[in-house]
Amino acid sequence: MSHYGDELTLRLSGIADTSALDDDAALTRFMRDLVDRIGMTVIAGPLVATETGPPEKAGKSAVVILAESHAAIHTYPQLREILINVFSCKPFHENDVLDEFHRLVGDFRITEHSLARRGEEWPRDLTAARRLWSGQRVPG
């Protein structure tokens, strides 16, 4: 790979079944299933937190810290929406992520989508990395 990893961000709208979007236990299971499906290694979490307030801000956030980076979701049951971020230095398939969301909530529309290559020209060789970093340092 000529880059550090891929970052997938999604906004899912028109969620068919919102029952899991406000359920800590369901979201915890979902995050475990998601990272298992895409072949990642959990370091910490899942952690689920509740945000109260007006409908446009009320919902749940769930995050899991991975050996390969992280996965996070933010649910908005009253708006029938989910925001998603999966960042990993290990390749994963976007369709696997979408399939897991279909299992969680049924049908939805993808209203925002971005798949970015992060860390272009990321040095995999530690010797090359040391040369790069030491060349950018100002002598002290």
mmCIF file of C-alpha atoms in Angstrom:
data_model
loop_
_atom_site.group_PDB
_atom_site.id
_atom_site.type_symbol
_atom_site.label_atom_id
_atom_site.label_comp_id
_atom_site.label_asym_id
_atom_site.label_seq_id
_atom_site.Cartn_x
_atom_site.Cartn_y
_atom_site.Cartn_z
ATOM 1 C CA MET A 1 0.000 0.000 0.000
ATOM 2 C CA SER A 2 1.287 3.470 -0.847
ATOM 3 C CA HIS A 3 -0.805 5.093 1.867
ATOM 4 C CA TYR A 4 -1.450 4.637 5.574
ATOM 5 C CA GLY A 5 -5.052 3.518 5.298
ATOM 6 C CA ASP A 6 -8.603 4.197 4.194
ATOM 7 C CA GLU A 7 -11.196 6.350 5.905
ATOM 8 C CA LEU A 8 -14.866 5.752 5.154
ATOM 9 C CA THR A 9 -17.393 8.368 6.198
ATOM 10 C CA LEU A 10 -21.111 7.939 5.594
ATOM 11 C CA ARG A 11 -24.394 9.578 6.418
ATOM 12 C CA LEU A 12 -27.315 7.178 6.301
ATOM 13 C CA SER A 13 -30.784 8.737 6.106
ATOM 14 C CA GLY A 14 -34.322 7.421 5.998
ATOM 15 C CA ILE A 15 -33.482 4.618 8.442
ATOM 16 C CA ALA A 16 -36.269 2.016 8.216
ATOM 17 C CA ASP A 17 -35.987 0.597 11.753
ATOM 18 C CA THR A 18 -34.735 3.041 14.383
ATOM 19 C CA SER A 19 -35.248 0.755 17.409
ATOM 20 C CA ALA A 20 -31.530 -0.067 17.801
ATOM 21 C CA LEU A 21 -30.419 3.553 17.432
ATOM 22 C CA ASP A 22 -31.271 4.359 21.049
ATOM 23 C CA ASP A 23 -30.298 1.001 22.590
ATOM 24 C CA ASP A 24 -26.894 0.776 24.326
ATOM 25 C CA ALA A 25 -26.779 -3.034 24.297
ATOM 26 C CA ALA A 26 -27.769 -3.268 20.618
ATOM 27 C CA LEU A 27 -25.146 -0.690 19.627
ATOM 28 C CA THR A 28 -22.453 -2.444 21.675
ATOM 29 C CA ARG A 29 -23.230 -5.755 19.926
ATOM 30 C CA PHE A 30 -23.367 -3.990 16.570
ATOM 31 C CA MET A 31 -19.931 -2.384 16.984
ATOM 32 C CA ARG A 32 -18.419 -5.754 17.926
ATOM 33 C CA ASP A 33 -20.094 -7.422 14.939
ATOM 34 C CA LEU A 34 -18.986 -4.631 12.602
ATOM 35 C CA VAL A 35 -15.298 -4.764 13.507
ATOM 36 C CA ASP A 36 -15.359 -8.567 13.493
ATOM 37 C CA ARG A 37 -16.913 -8.532 9.997
ATOM 38 C CA ILE A 38 -14.209 -6.217 8.623
ATOM 39 C CA GLY A 39 -11.428 -8.197 10.310
ATOM 40 C CA MET A 40 -10.191 -5.674 12.854
ATOM 41 C CA THR A 41 -8.739 -6.121 16.344
ATOM 42 C CA VAL A 42 -10.427 -4.395 19.304
ATOM 43 C CA ILE A 43 -8.113 -2.646 21.767
ATOM 44 C CA ALA A 44 -10.802 -0.804 23.748
ATOM 45 C CA GLY A 45 -14.569 -0.548 23.725
ATOM 46 C CA PRO A 46 -17.092 -0.451 22.427
ATOM 47 C CA LEU A 47 -18.055 2.598 24.428
ATOM 48 C CA VAL A 48 -21.605 3.945 24.013
ATOM 49 C CA ALA A 49 -22.659 7.397 25.234
ATOM 50 C CA THR A 50 -25.971 9.231 25.201
ATOM 51 C CA GLU A 51 -26.500 12.774 23.984
ATOM 52 C CA THR A 52 -29.736 14.387 25.165
ATOM 53 C CA GLY A 53 -31.312 17.551 23.874
ATOM 54 C CA PRO A 54 -33.348 18.638 20.892
ATOM 55 C CA PRO A 55 -34.073 15.966 18.226
ATOM 56 C CA GLU A 56 -31.360 17.221 15.881
ATOM 57 C CA LYS A 57 -28.764 16.524 18.584
ATOM 58 C CA ALA A 58 -30.248 13.686 20.654
ATOM 59 C CA GLY A 59 -28.991 10.154 20.150
ATOM 60 C CA LYS A 60 -26.110 7.812 20.857
ATOM 61 C CA SER A 61 -22.433 7.752 19.978
ATOM 62 C CA ALA A 62 -20.490 4.504 19.884
ATOM 63 C CA VAL A 63 -16.761 4.100 19.369
ATOM 64 C CA VAL A 64 -14.315 1.247 19.340
ATOM 65 C CA ILE A 65 -10.545 1.703 19.347
ATOM 66 C CA LEU A 66 -8.845 -0.771 17.041
ATOM 67 C CA ALA A 67 -5.278 -1.963 16.677
ATOM 68 C CA GLU A 68 -5.789 -0.779 13.092
ATOM 69 C CA SER A 69 -7.342 2.616 14.141
ATOM 70 C CA HIS A 70 -11.044 3.192 15.021
ATOM 71 C CA ALA A 71 -14.729 2.938 14.135
ATOM 72 C CA ALA A 72 -17.363 5.384 15.347
ATOM 73 C CA ILE A 73 -21.057 5.986 14.792
ATOM 74 C CA HIS A 74 -23.460 8.710 15.867
ATOM 75 C CA THR A 75 -27.173 7.906 15.818
ATOM 76 C CA TYR A 76 -30.082 10.317 15.577
ATOM 77 C CA PRO A 77 -33.259 8.252 16.051
ATOM 78 C CA GLN A 78 -35.688 11.178 15.738
ATOM 79 C CA LEU A 79 -34.045 12.238 12.470
ATOM 80 C CA ARG A 80 -33.740 8.600 11.254
ATOM 81 C CA GLU A 81 -30.030 9.130 10.570
ATOM 82 C CA ILE A 82 -26.601 7.669 11.373
ATOM 83 C CA LEU A 83 -23.185 9.240 10.819
ATOM 84 C CA ILE A 84 -20.313 6.765 10.421
ATOM 85 C CA ASN A 85 -16.515 6.918 10.414
ATOM 86 C CA VAL A 86 -14.274 3.878 9.900
ATOM 87 C CA PHE A 87 -10.540 4.517 9.646
ATOM 88 C CA SER A 88 -8.071 1.666 9.265
ATOM 89 C CA CYS A 89 -4.511 0.977 8.199
ATOM 90 C CA LYS A 90 -5.743 -2.511 7.251
ATOM 91 C CA PRO A 91 -7.812 -2.799 4.056
ATOM 92 C CA PHE A 92 -11.544 -3.426 4.485
ATOM 93 C CA HIS A 93 -14.519 -3.710 2.168
ATOM 94 C CA GLU A 94 -17.088 -0.919 2.192
ATOM 95 C CA ASN A 95 -19.830 -3.408 1.257
ATOM 96 C CA ASP A 96 -19.164 -5.329 4.484
ATOM 97 C CA VAL A 97 -19.745 -2.126 6.459
ATOM 98 C CA LEU A 98 -22.975 -1.412 4.575
ATOM 99 C CA ASP A 99 -24.189 -4.997 5.004
ATOM 100 C CA GLU A 100 -23.788 -4.720 8.778
ATOM 101 C CA PHE A 101 -25.812 -1.507 8.817
ATOM 102 C CA HIS A 102 -28.541 -3.193 6.773
ATOM 103 C CA ARG A 103 -28.637 -5.954 9.407
ATOM 104 C CA LEU A 104 -28.958 -3.315 12.153
ATOM 105 C CA VAL A 105 -31.565 -0.965 10.659
ATOM 106 C CA GLY A 106 -32.936 -2.439 7.438
ATOM 107 C CA ASP A 107 -33.231 -0.062 4.503
ATOM 108 C CA PHE A 108 -31.642 3.387 4.282
ATOM 109 C CA ARG A 109 -30.354 5.927 1.785
ATOM 110 C CA ILE A 110 -26.713 6.943 1.600
ATOM 111 C CA THR A 111 -26.908 10.745 1.628
ATOM 112 C CA GLU A 112 -23.203 11.443 2.203
ATOM 113 C CA HIS A 113 -20.286 9.243 1.181
ATOM 114 C CA SER A 114 -16.539 9.666 1.239
ATOM 115 C CA LEU A 115 -13.762 7.094 0.939
ATOM 116 C CA ALA A 116 -10.375 8.733 1.334
ATOM 117 C CA ARG A 117 -6.863 7.383 1.119
ATOM 118 C CA ARG A 118 -5.112 8.771 4.193
ATOM 119 C CA GLY A 119 -1.359 9.210 4.633
ATOM 120 C CA GLU A 120 -0.332 9.185 0.964
ATOM 121 C CA GLU A 121 3.270 8.045 0.531
ATOM 122 C CA TRP A 122 3.248 6.751 4.097
ATOM 123 C CA PRO A 123 6.725 5.343 4.847
ATOM 124 C CA ARG A 124 6.440 1.682 5.769
ATOM 125 C CA ASP A 125 10.192 1.254 6.154
ATOM 126 C CA LEU A 126 11.319 2.528 9.574
ATOM 127 C CA THR A 127 14.732 3.465 8.209
ATOM 128 C CA ALA A 128 13.067 5.640 5.561
ATOM 129 C CA ALA A 129 10.773 7.113 8.217
ATOM 130 C CA ARG A 130 13.717 7.998 10.476
ATOM 131 C CA ARG A 131 15.465 9.719 7.555
ATOM 132 C CA LEU A 132 12.285 11.635 6.706
ATOM 133 C CA TRP A 133 11.646 12.745 10.282
ATOM 134 C CA SER A 134 15.260 13.546 11.147
ATOM 135 C CA GLY A 135 15.581 15.612 7.926
ATOM 136 C CA GLN A 136 12.656 17.764 9.025
ATOM 137 C CA ARG A 137 14.002 18.479 12.488
ATOM 138 C CA VAL A 138 15.689 21.742 13.296
ATOM 139 C CA PRO A 139 19.024 21.147 15.070
ATOM 140 C CA GLY A 140 18.650 22.076 18.725
#
